[in-house]
Coordinates of C-alpha atoms in Angstrom, one line a residue:
X30 CA 59.8 93.1 138.1
X31 CA 58.7 89.5 138.8
X32 CA 59.0 87.1 135.9
X33 CA 55.4 86.5 134.7
X34 CA 56.2 83.0 133.5
X35 CA 57.7 82.1 136.9
X36 CA 54.6 83.5 138.6
X37 CA 52.3 81.5 136.4
X38 CA 54.2 78.2 137.0
X39 CA 54.4 78.9 140.7
X40 CA 50.7 79.6 141.0
X41 CA 49.9 76.6 138.9
X42 CA 51.9 74.2 141.1
X43 CA 50.6 75.8 144.2
X44 CA 46.9 75.6 143.3
X45 CA 47.2 72.1 141.8
X46 CA 48.7 70.7 144.9
X47 CA 45.9 72.3 146.9
X48 CA 43.1 70.9 144.8
X49 CA 44.5 67.4 145.0
X50 CA 45.4 67.5 148.7
X51 CA 49.1 67.2 148.1
X52 CA 50.4 70.6 149.1
X53 CA 53.3 70.9 151.5
X54 CA 53.1 71.3 155.2
X55 CA 56.4 73.2 155.0
X56 CA 54.7 76.6 155.8
X57 CA 57.0 79.5 156.8
X58 CA 56.7 82.1 159.5
X59 CA 55.2 85.3 158.2
X60 CA 52.7 83.7 155.8
X61 CA 49.4 84.5 157.4
X62 CA 46.1 83.1 156.3
X63 CA 43.1 85.3 155.9
X64 CA 40.7 86.1 158.7
X65 CA 37.5 84.2 158.7
X66 CA 35.6 86.1 161.5
X67 CA 32.6 86.7 159.3
X68 CA 31.9 83.0 158.8
X69 CA 28.2 82.2 159.1
X70 CA 26.9 79.2 161.0
X71 CA 24.5 77.0 159.1
X72 CA 21.0 77.4 160.6
X73 CA 20.1 73.8 159.8
X74 CA 22.3 72.4 162.6
X75 CA 20.7 69.4 164.3
X76 CA 21.1 68.3 167.9
X77 CA 23.5 65.5 168.8
X78 CA 26.1 66.8 166.3
X79 CA 23.6 66.5 163.5
X80 CA 22.9 62.8 164.0
X81 CA 19.4 61.3 164.1
X82 CA 18.0 58.9 166.7
X83 CA 18.2 55.2 166.5
X84 CA 15.5 53.3 164.6
X85 CA 15.1 49.5 164.9
X86 CA 18.5 49.3 166.5
X87 CA 20.4 51.0 163.7
X88 CA 21.5 54.6 164.4
X89 CA 20.8 57.0 161.6
X90 CA 23.8 59.1 160.7
X91 CA 23.7 62.9 160.4
X92 CA 22.7 64.4 157.1
X93 CA 24.2 67.8 157.4
X94 CA 27.3 69.6 158.8
X95 CA 27.3 72.0 161.7
X96 CA 28.2 74.9 159.3
X97 CA 28.3 75.5 155.6
X98 CA 31.4 75.9 153.5
X99 CA 33.2 79.3 153.5
X100 CA 33.1 81.2 150.2
X101 CA 36.3 81.1 148.2
X102 CA 35.2 83.9 145.8
X103 CA 37.3 86.6 147.6
X104 CA 40.6 84.7 147.4
X105 CA 43.0 85.1 144.6
X106 CA 46.1 83.2 143.7
X107 CA 48.1 86.5 143.5
X108 CA 47.0 87.4 147.0
X109 CA 48.7 84.3 148.3
X110 CA 51.7 84.3 146.0
X111 CA 52.8 87.9 146.6
X112 CA 53.8 86.8 150.1
X113 CA 55.8 83.9 148.9
X114 CA 58.0 85.4 146.2
X115 CA 61.6 84.2 146.6
X116 CA 60.7 81.1 148.6
X117 CA 61.2 77.5 147.7
X118 CA 58.1 75.8 146.3
X119 CA 58.1 73.4 149.2
X120 CA 57.7 76.4 151.5
X121 CA 54.3 77.4 150.2
X122 CA 51.1 76.4 152.0
X123 CA 47.6 77.1 150.7
X124 CA 45.0 78.8 152.9
X125 CA 42.6 76.6 154.7
X126 CA 39.7 78.1 152.7
X127 CA 40.6 75.8 149.9
X128 CA 40.1 72.7 152.1
X129 CA 37.1 70.6 152.9
X130 CA 36.6 69.3 156.5
X131 CA 37.8 65.8 155.9
X132 CA 41.3 64.1 156.0
X133 CA 42.5 62.3 152.9
X134 CA 42.1 59.1 155.0
X135 CA 38.4 59.9 155.3
X136 CA 38.2 60.8 151.6
X137 CA 39.5 57.3 150.5
X138 CA 37.0 55.7 152.9
X139 CA 34.4 57.0 150.5
X140 CA 35.3 53.9 148.4
X141 CA 33.0 52.1 150.8
X142 CA 29.9 54.1 150.1
X143 CA 28.4 51.4 147.8
X144 CA 29.6 48.3 149.7
X145 CA 26.3 46.6 148.9
X146 CA 27.8 45.8 145.5
X147 CA 30.5 43.8 147.2
X148 CA 27.9 42.0 149.3
X149 CA 25.9 41.3 146.2
X150 CA 29.0 39.8 144.5
X151 CA 29.5 37.5 147.5
X152 CA 25.9 36.3 147.1
X153 CA 26.2 35.4 143.4
X154 CA 27.0 31.9 142.1
X155 CA 28.2 32.8 138.6
X156 CA 31.7 34.3 138.3
X157 CA 30.8 36.6 135.4
X158 CA 27.9 38.0 137.4
X159 CA 30.3 38.5 140.3
X160 CA 32.7 40.4 138.0
X161 CA 29.8 42.6 136.9
X162 CA 29.2 43.6 140.6
X163 CA 32.9 44.1 141.3
X164 CA 33.2 46.3 138.1
X165 CA 30.2 48.4 139.2
X166 CA 31.8 48.8 142.7
X167 CA 35.1 49.9 141.1
X168 CA 33.3 52.6 139.1
X169 CA 31.2 53.6 142.1
X170 CA 34.3 54.1 144.2
X171 CA 35.3 57.3 142.2
X172 CA 31.7 58.6 141.9
X173 CA 31.9 60.8 145.0
X174 CA 34.7 62.9 143.3
X175 CA 32.2 64.5 141.0
X176 CA 32.2 68.3 141.8
X177 CA 34.4 67.7 144.8
X178 CA 37.1 70.4 144.2
X179 CA 37.9 71.1 147.8
X180 CA 41.2 69.8 149.2
X181 CA 41.1 67.2 151.9
X182 CA 43.5 67.8 154.8
X183 CA 46.9 66.1 154.4
X184 CA 47.1 63.3 157.0
X185 CA 49.8 63.6 159.6
X186 CA 52.3 60.8 159.7
X187 CA 50.8 58.1 161.9
X188 CA 47.2 59.5 161.6
X189 CA 44.5 56.9 161.5
X190 CA 40.8 56.6 160.7
X191 CA 38.4 53.8 161.6
X192 CA 34.9 53.2 160.5
X193 CA 32.5 50.5 161.6
X194 CA 29.2 50.3 159.7
X195 CA 27.0 47.5 161.1
X196 CA 24.2 48.5 158.7
X197 CA 26.6 47.9 155.8
X198 CA 28.4 44.9 157.4
X199 CA 32.0 46.1 157.5
X200 CA 34.7 47.8 159.5
X201 CA 37.7 49.7 158.1
X202 CA 41.1 51.0 159.4
X203 CA 43.5 53.3 157.5
X204 CA 46.8 54.8 158.4
X205 CA 49.2 57.4 157.0
X206 CA 52.2 55.2 156.6
X207 CA 54.5 57.7 154.8
X208 CA 54.7 61.5 154.6
X209 CA 57.4 62.0 151.9
X210 CA 56.1 60.6 149.6
X211 CA 52.5 60.7 151.0
X212 CA 51.1 57.2 151.2
X213 CA 47.8 56.2 152.7
X214 CA 47.0 52.5 153.4
X215 CA 43.6 51.0 154.2
X216 CA 42.1 47.7 155.1
X217 CA 38.3 46.9 155.3
X218 CA 36.8 43.6 156.2
X219 CA 33.3 42.1 156.3
X220 CA 31.8 41.7 159.8
X221 CA 30.6 38.2 158.9
X222 CA 33.8 37.1 157.1
X223 CA 32.6 37.5 153.5
X224 CA 35.3 39.8 152.1
X225 CA 38.5 41.8 152.6
X226 CA 39.2 45.0 150.7
X227 CA 42.6 46.7 151.0
X228 CA 45.1 48.9 149.2
X229 CA 47.5 51.8 149.4
X230 CA 47.2 55.2 147.6
X231 CA 50.0 57.5 146.4
X232 CA 49.1 59.6 143.4
X233 CA 51.8 61.0 141.0
X234 CA 51.2 64.5 139.6
X235 CA 51.7 65.8 136.1
X236 CA 51.2 69.5 135.2
X237 CA 49.8 70.4 131.8
X238 CA 49.6 74.2 131.8
X239 CA 45.9 74.8 132.7
X240 CA 45.2 71.5 134.4
X241 CA 46.8 68.9 136.6
X242 CA 46.7 65.2 136.2
X243 CA 46.9 62.7 139.0
X244 CA 48.2 59.3 138.0
X245 CA 46.9 56.6 140.4
X246 CA 49.6 54.6 142.1
X247 CA 48.9 51.7 144.3
X248 CA 47.0 48.4 143.9
X249 CA 43.4 47.9 145.0
X250 CA 42.6 44.4 146.1
X251 CA 39.3 42.7 146.8
X252 CA 39.1 39.2 148.2
X253 CA 35.8 37.3 148.1
X254 CA 36.5 34.8 150.8
X255 CA 33.4 32.6 150.3
X256 CA 34.4 32.0 146.7
X257 CA 38.1 31.9 147.2
X258 CA 38.5 34.8 144.6
X259 CA 40.9 37.7 144.4
X260 CA 40.3 40.8 142.2
X261 CA 42.9 43.6 141.7
X262 CA 42.8 46.9 139.8
X263 CA 44.1 50.5 139.8
X264 CA 42.0 53.6 139.7
X265 CA 41.6 55.8 136.5
X266 CA 43.5 59.0 136.0
X267 CA 41.9 62.1 137.4
X268 CA 42.3 65.6 135.8
X269 CA 41.4 68.9 137.5
X270 CA 40.8 71.6 134.9
X271 CA 41.1 75.4 135.3
X272 CA 43.5 75.4 138.3
X273 CA 44.3 79.0 137.6
X274 CA 41.4 80.6 135.6
X275 CA 37.8 79.6 135.3
X276 CA 35.6 77.1 137.1
X277 CA 37.2 74.0 138.4
X278 CA 35.9 70.8 137.0
X279 CA 37.0 67.2 137.1
X280 CA 37.2 64.3 134.6
X281 CA 38.3 60.7 135.0
X282 CA 39.9 58.9 132.1
X283 CA 42.1 55.9 131.3
X284 CA 41.8 52.1 131.1
X285 CA 41.1 50.1 134.3
X286 CA 41.6 46.4 134.1
X287 CA 40.0 44.3 136.8
X288 CA 41.5 40.8 137.0
X289 CA 40.0 37.8 138.8
X290 CA 43.2 35.9 139.7
X291 CA 41.3 32.8 140.6
X292 CA 39.3 32.3 137.4
X293 CA 41.2 34.3 134.8
X294 CA 38.1 36.5 134.1
X295 CA 38.9 40.1 133.2
X296 CA 37.0 43.3 133.0
X297 CA 38.4 46.1 130.9
X298 CA 36.8 49.5 131.5
X299 CA 37.6 52.6 129.4
X300 CA 37.0 55.8 131.2
X301 CA 36.6 58.2 128.3
X302 CA 38.1 61.7 128.1
X303 CA 35.5 64.3 127.3
X304 CA 36.9 65.2 123.9
X305 CA 36.6 68.6 122.2
X306 CA 32.8 69.0 122.4
X307 CA 32.3 67.0 125.6
X308 CA 30.3 64.2 124.0
X309 CA 32.1 61.5 126.0
X310 CA 32.2 63.4 129.3
X311 CA 32.0 61.0 132.2
X312 CA 31.3 58.0 130.0
X313 CA 32.6 54.5 130.8
X314 CA 32.5 51.5 128.4
X315 CA 34.1 48.1 128.6
X316 CA 33.6 44.4 128.6
X317 CA 34.0 41.2 130.6
X318 CA 35.9 38.2 129.1
X319 CA 36.8 34.8 130.5
X320 CA 40.3 33.3 130.5
X321 CA 39.8 32.1 126.9
X322 CA 39.1 35.8 125.9
X323 CA 35.5 35.1 125.1
X324 CA 33.4 38.3 125.7
X325 CA 30.4 37.6 127.9
X326 CA 29.0 41.1 128.3
X327 CA 29.5 44.8 127.6
X328 CA 29.3 47.3 130.4
X329 CA 28.5 51.0 129.7
X330 CA 27.3 54.1 131.5
X331 CA 28.7 57.1 133.3
X332 CA 30.7 57.2 136.5
X333 CA 28.6 60.1 137.6
X334 CA 25.3 58.3 137.0
X335 CA 24.9 54.6 136.5
X336 CA 26.3 51.5 134.9
X337 CA 24.5 48.9 132.7
X338 CA 25.3 45.5 131.3
X339 CA 24.2 44.0 128.0
X340 CA 25.2 41.0 125.8
X341 CA 27.8 41.9 123.2
X342 CA 25.6 41.1 120.2
X343 CA 22.8 43.4 121.3
X344 CA 25.4 46.2 122.0
X345 CA 27.0 45.9 118.6
X346 CA 23.6 45.9 116.9
X347 CA 22.7 49.1 118.8
X348 CA 26.0 50.7 117.8
X349 CA 25.4 50.0 114.1
X350 CA 21.9 51.4 114.3
X351 CA 23.3 54.6 116.0
X352 CA 25.9 55.0 113.3
X353 CA 23.4 54.5 110.5
X354 CA 21.1 57.1 112.1
X355 CA 24.0 59.6 112.5
X356 CA 25.1 59.2 108.8
X357 CA 21.7 60.5 107.8
X358 CA 22.0 63.7 109.9
X359 CA 23.6 66.8 108.2
X360 CA 27.2 67.3 109.3
X361 CA 27.7 70.2 111.6
X362 CA 30.0 73.0 110.6
X363 CA 32.8 73.8 113.1
X364 CA 33.2 77.6 113.3
X365 CA 36.2 79.5 114.7
X366 CA 34.3 80.5 117.9
X367 CA 33.9 76.9 118.8
X368 CA 37.6 76.3 119.0
X369 CA 38.9 77.1 122.5
X370 CA 41.5 79.8 122.9
X371 CA 44.6 78.4 124.6
X372 CA 44.8 81.5 126.8
X373 CA 41.3 81.0 128.2
X374 CA 39.9 78.6 130.8
X375 CA 38.9 75.1 129.7
X376 CA 35.2 75.5 129.8
X377 CA 33.4 72.5 131.2
X378 CA 31.4 70.9 128.4
X379 CA 27.6 71.0 129.0
X380 CA 26.5 67.7 130.5
X381 CA 25.0 65.6 127.7
X382 CA 21.8 63.7 128.1
X383 CA 21.6 60.9 130.6
X384 CA 22.8 57.4 129.6
X385 CA 20.5 55.9 127.0
X386 CA 19.6 52.4 128.1
X387 CA 20.0 49.8 125.4
X388 CA 16.9 47.4 125.4
X389 CA 17.7 44.2 127.2
X390 CA 20.3 45.8 129.5
X391 CA 20.6 45.0 133.2
X392 CA 21.2 47.9 135.7
X393 CA 24.3 47.2 137.8
X394 CA 24.5 50.4 139.8
X395 CA 23.0 53.8 140.1
X396 CA 24.4 56.7 142.1
X397 CA 22.6 57.9 145.1
X398 CA 21.2 61.4 145.0
X399 CA 23.0 64.0 147.0
X400 CA 21.2 66.0 149.7
X401 CA 19.6 69.3 148.5
X402 CA 22.0 71.4 150.6
X403 CA 25.1 69.5 149.2
X404 CA 26.4 72.6 147.3
X405 CA 26.6 74.5 150.7
X406 CA 28.3 71.5 152.3
X407 CA 31.4 71.0 150.0
X408 CA 29.3 69.0 147.6
X409 CA 29.4 66.1 150.1
X410 CA 27.3 63.0 149.6
X411 CA 25.2 61.7 152.5
X412 CA 27.9 59.2 153.2
X413 CA 30.7 61.8 153.3
X414 CA 28.5 64.0 155.6
X415 CA 28.8 61.3 158.2
X416 CA 32.5 60.5 158.1
X417 CA 33.7 63.1 160.6
X418 CA 30.7 62.6 162.9
X419 CA 31.8 62.2 166.6
X420 CA 29.1 60.3 168.4
X421 CA 28.7 60.6 172.2
X422 CA 31.1 58.2 173.9
X423 CA 33.1 57.5 170.7
X424 CA 36.2 59.5 171.8
X425 CA 36.7 57.1 174.7
X426 CA 37.2 54.1 172.4
X427 CA 38.9 55.8 169.4
X428 CA 42.6 55.6 168.9
X429 CA 44.1 59.0 169.9
X430 CA 45.4 59.3 166.3
X431 CA 42.0 59.2 164.7
X432 CA 41.0 61.9 162.2
X433 CA 37.9 62.8 164.1
X434 CA 40.1 64.1 166.9
X435 CA 42.1 66.5 164.7
X436 CA 41.3 70.0 166.1
X437 CA 41.8 71.8 162.7
X438 CA 39.3 69.7 160.8
X439 CA 36.9 69.9 163.7
X440 CA 37.1 73.6 163.9
X441 CA 36.6 74.0 160.1
X442 CA 33.6 71.7 160.2
X443 CA 32.1 73.9 163.0
X444 CA 32.7 77.0 160.9
X445 CA 35.5 78.5 163.0
X446 CA 38.0 79.1 160.2
X447 CA 40.4 81.3 162.3
X448 CA 40.8 78.5 164.8
X449 CA 41.1 75.9 162.1
X450 CA 44.0 77.9 160.5
X451 CA 45.8 78.3 163.9
X452 CA 45.4 74.6 164.6
X453 CA 46.6 73.6 161.2
X454 CA 49.7 75.7 161.6
X455 CA 50.4 74.3 165.1
X456 CA 50.0 70.7 163.9
X457 CA 52.3 71.2 161.0
X458 CA 55.0 72.7 163.2
X459 CA 54.6 69.9 165.7
X460 CA 55.1 67.4 162.9
X461 CA 58.2 69.2 161.6
X462 CA 59.6 69.3 165.1
X463 CA 59.1 65.6 165.6
X464 CA 60.7 64.8 162.3
X465 CA 63.8 66.9 163.3
X466 CA 64.0 65.2 166.6
X467 CA 64.0 61.8 164.9
X468 CA 66.7 62.9 162.5
X469 CA 68.9 64.1 165.4
X470 CA 68.5 60.8 167.2
X471 CA 68.9 58.8 163.9
X472 CA 65.5 57.2 164.6
X473 CA 63.3 55.8 161.9
X474 CA 59.6 56.2 161.9
X475 CA 57.7 52.9 162.6
X476 CA 54.2 52.4 161.3
X477 CA 51.8 50.9 163.7
X478 CA 49.1 48.9 161.8
X479 CA 50.6 48.4 158.4
X480 CA 53.9 47.2 157.0
X481 CA 55.6 47.6 153.7
X482 CA 55.6 44.3 151.7
X483 CA 54.7 42.7 148.4
X484 CA 51.1 42.2 147.2
X485 CA 50.9 38.4 146.9
X486 CA 48.7 38.6 143.8
X487 CA 50.4 41.3 141.7
X488 CA 53.9 41.1 143.1
X489 CA 53.9 44.9 143.3
X490 CA 54.9 46.9 146.4
X491 CA 52.1 47.4 148.8
X492 CA 51.3 48.2 152.4
X493 CA 49.6 45.2 154.3
X494 CA 47.6 45.3 157.4
X495 CA 49.3 43.6 160.4
X496 CA 46.2 43.3 162.5
X497 CA 45.4 44.1 166.1
X498 CA 43.8 47.6 165.7
X499 CA 40.4 46.6 167.0
X500 CA 42.0 45.0 170.1
X501 CA 41.9 48.7 171.3
X502 CA 45.4 48.7 172.8
X503 CA 46.5 52.2 172.0
X504 CA 48.8 52.9 174.9
X505 CA 52.0 53.3 172.8
X506 CA 50.6 55.5 170.1
X507 CA 52.3 58.9 169.6
X508 CA 50.5 62.1 170.5
X509 CA 50.4 63.6 167.0
X510 CA 47.7 66.2 167.8

């Protein structure tokens, strides 16, 4: 008889890695993925790959995918694991049905959804106001993760992604610079020379029984060139609950410190854990201080909704008034049924009322509404919906390593899950074979657009853009697809 504790641990690790996009590509012969012949094509498909015609010289991007997401309701962890008993954990690959049709390189590109906040910071003359805009941008960068429990595809070593948005005034290039451990590097720059935004991402996982926690590794750097300022920070922790039983849900928590290395200004943001009754779910509170540690403003809101700024005196007065009002309310009794059973799923707390605006506050950022059909489209935002769009003529100028050209992601986006599964297996085998060949020849992998180095502002290890990507010389790139 199979040891139940071993099965539980195995299933936990397997599903956790799948949810966070960090499962192994070390699949083994004989593990077949389910058939997806009954996938239904979304009847809202638009012409020209879902994109809209140009208007006033700016092309409108598509607002839907060619096909809806495939239902995961009929897939059980046990159905996957019973084929994997006796194998090493590194040999287990999750079925493609747990994916979303984006590469992790495209997923981190979603940091750029609210680039207008960087442009706003560039236009402001006061350093505290610039920090407010940068803080709002840092919070907005994780907002797209709300309800996104699908797994992005693991980038292949050497995979790249580029995005130019003339309407938002920037271009971006990213590259998978390491496979073990998985490290993704990105570099974005203003088209008019106002800013540079760059970083490298490599999360560290911790398992907590019913949930998995991703500790952010890697420094995020924003340079406002006009003002000669540099800001750095790391992202908050991310926790995925109910990786085995119950509905998956996500929370962000931890302290994020944004430092202006030029002025000494600092913003400290506290992403609050939800707590036993969910009162703090999604809430973010913090403050901005100058180099003399004088607090200039308080920032509050939710990373899933909006962020506000108010002066510290008004904020403290409001807190005192709230506490005084709460003290007059009768204390609620906690009954036994309200205490969660450790053997059950971690129920997602009911979302509390929207953020109560304190009089005198200034709105810094509000999340854009998602399209009505988002739930059928992997809970994508409008921005995410456009990331894998392949415009007519684009293939001729893209690097052959670009995510848009990955056949498994393209097949999944089109609703052909069988083809996506076959292509995913082929690409993983091709990558393993290439790695073995390099090992035989004692050849080291060489990154093409980034190199390992030291972040000049934090002295931490980083991957820095070496330039040249947009010169369009791709003749020596490997054929990874």
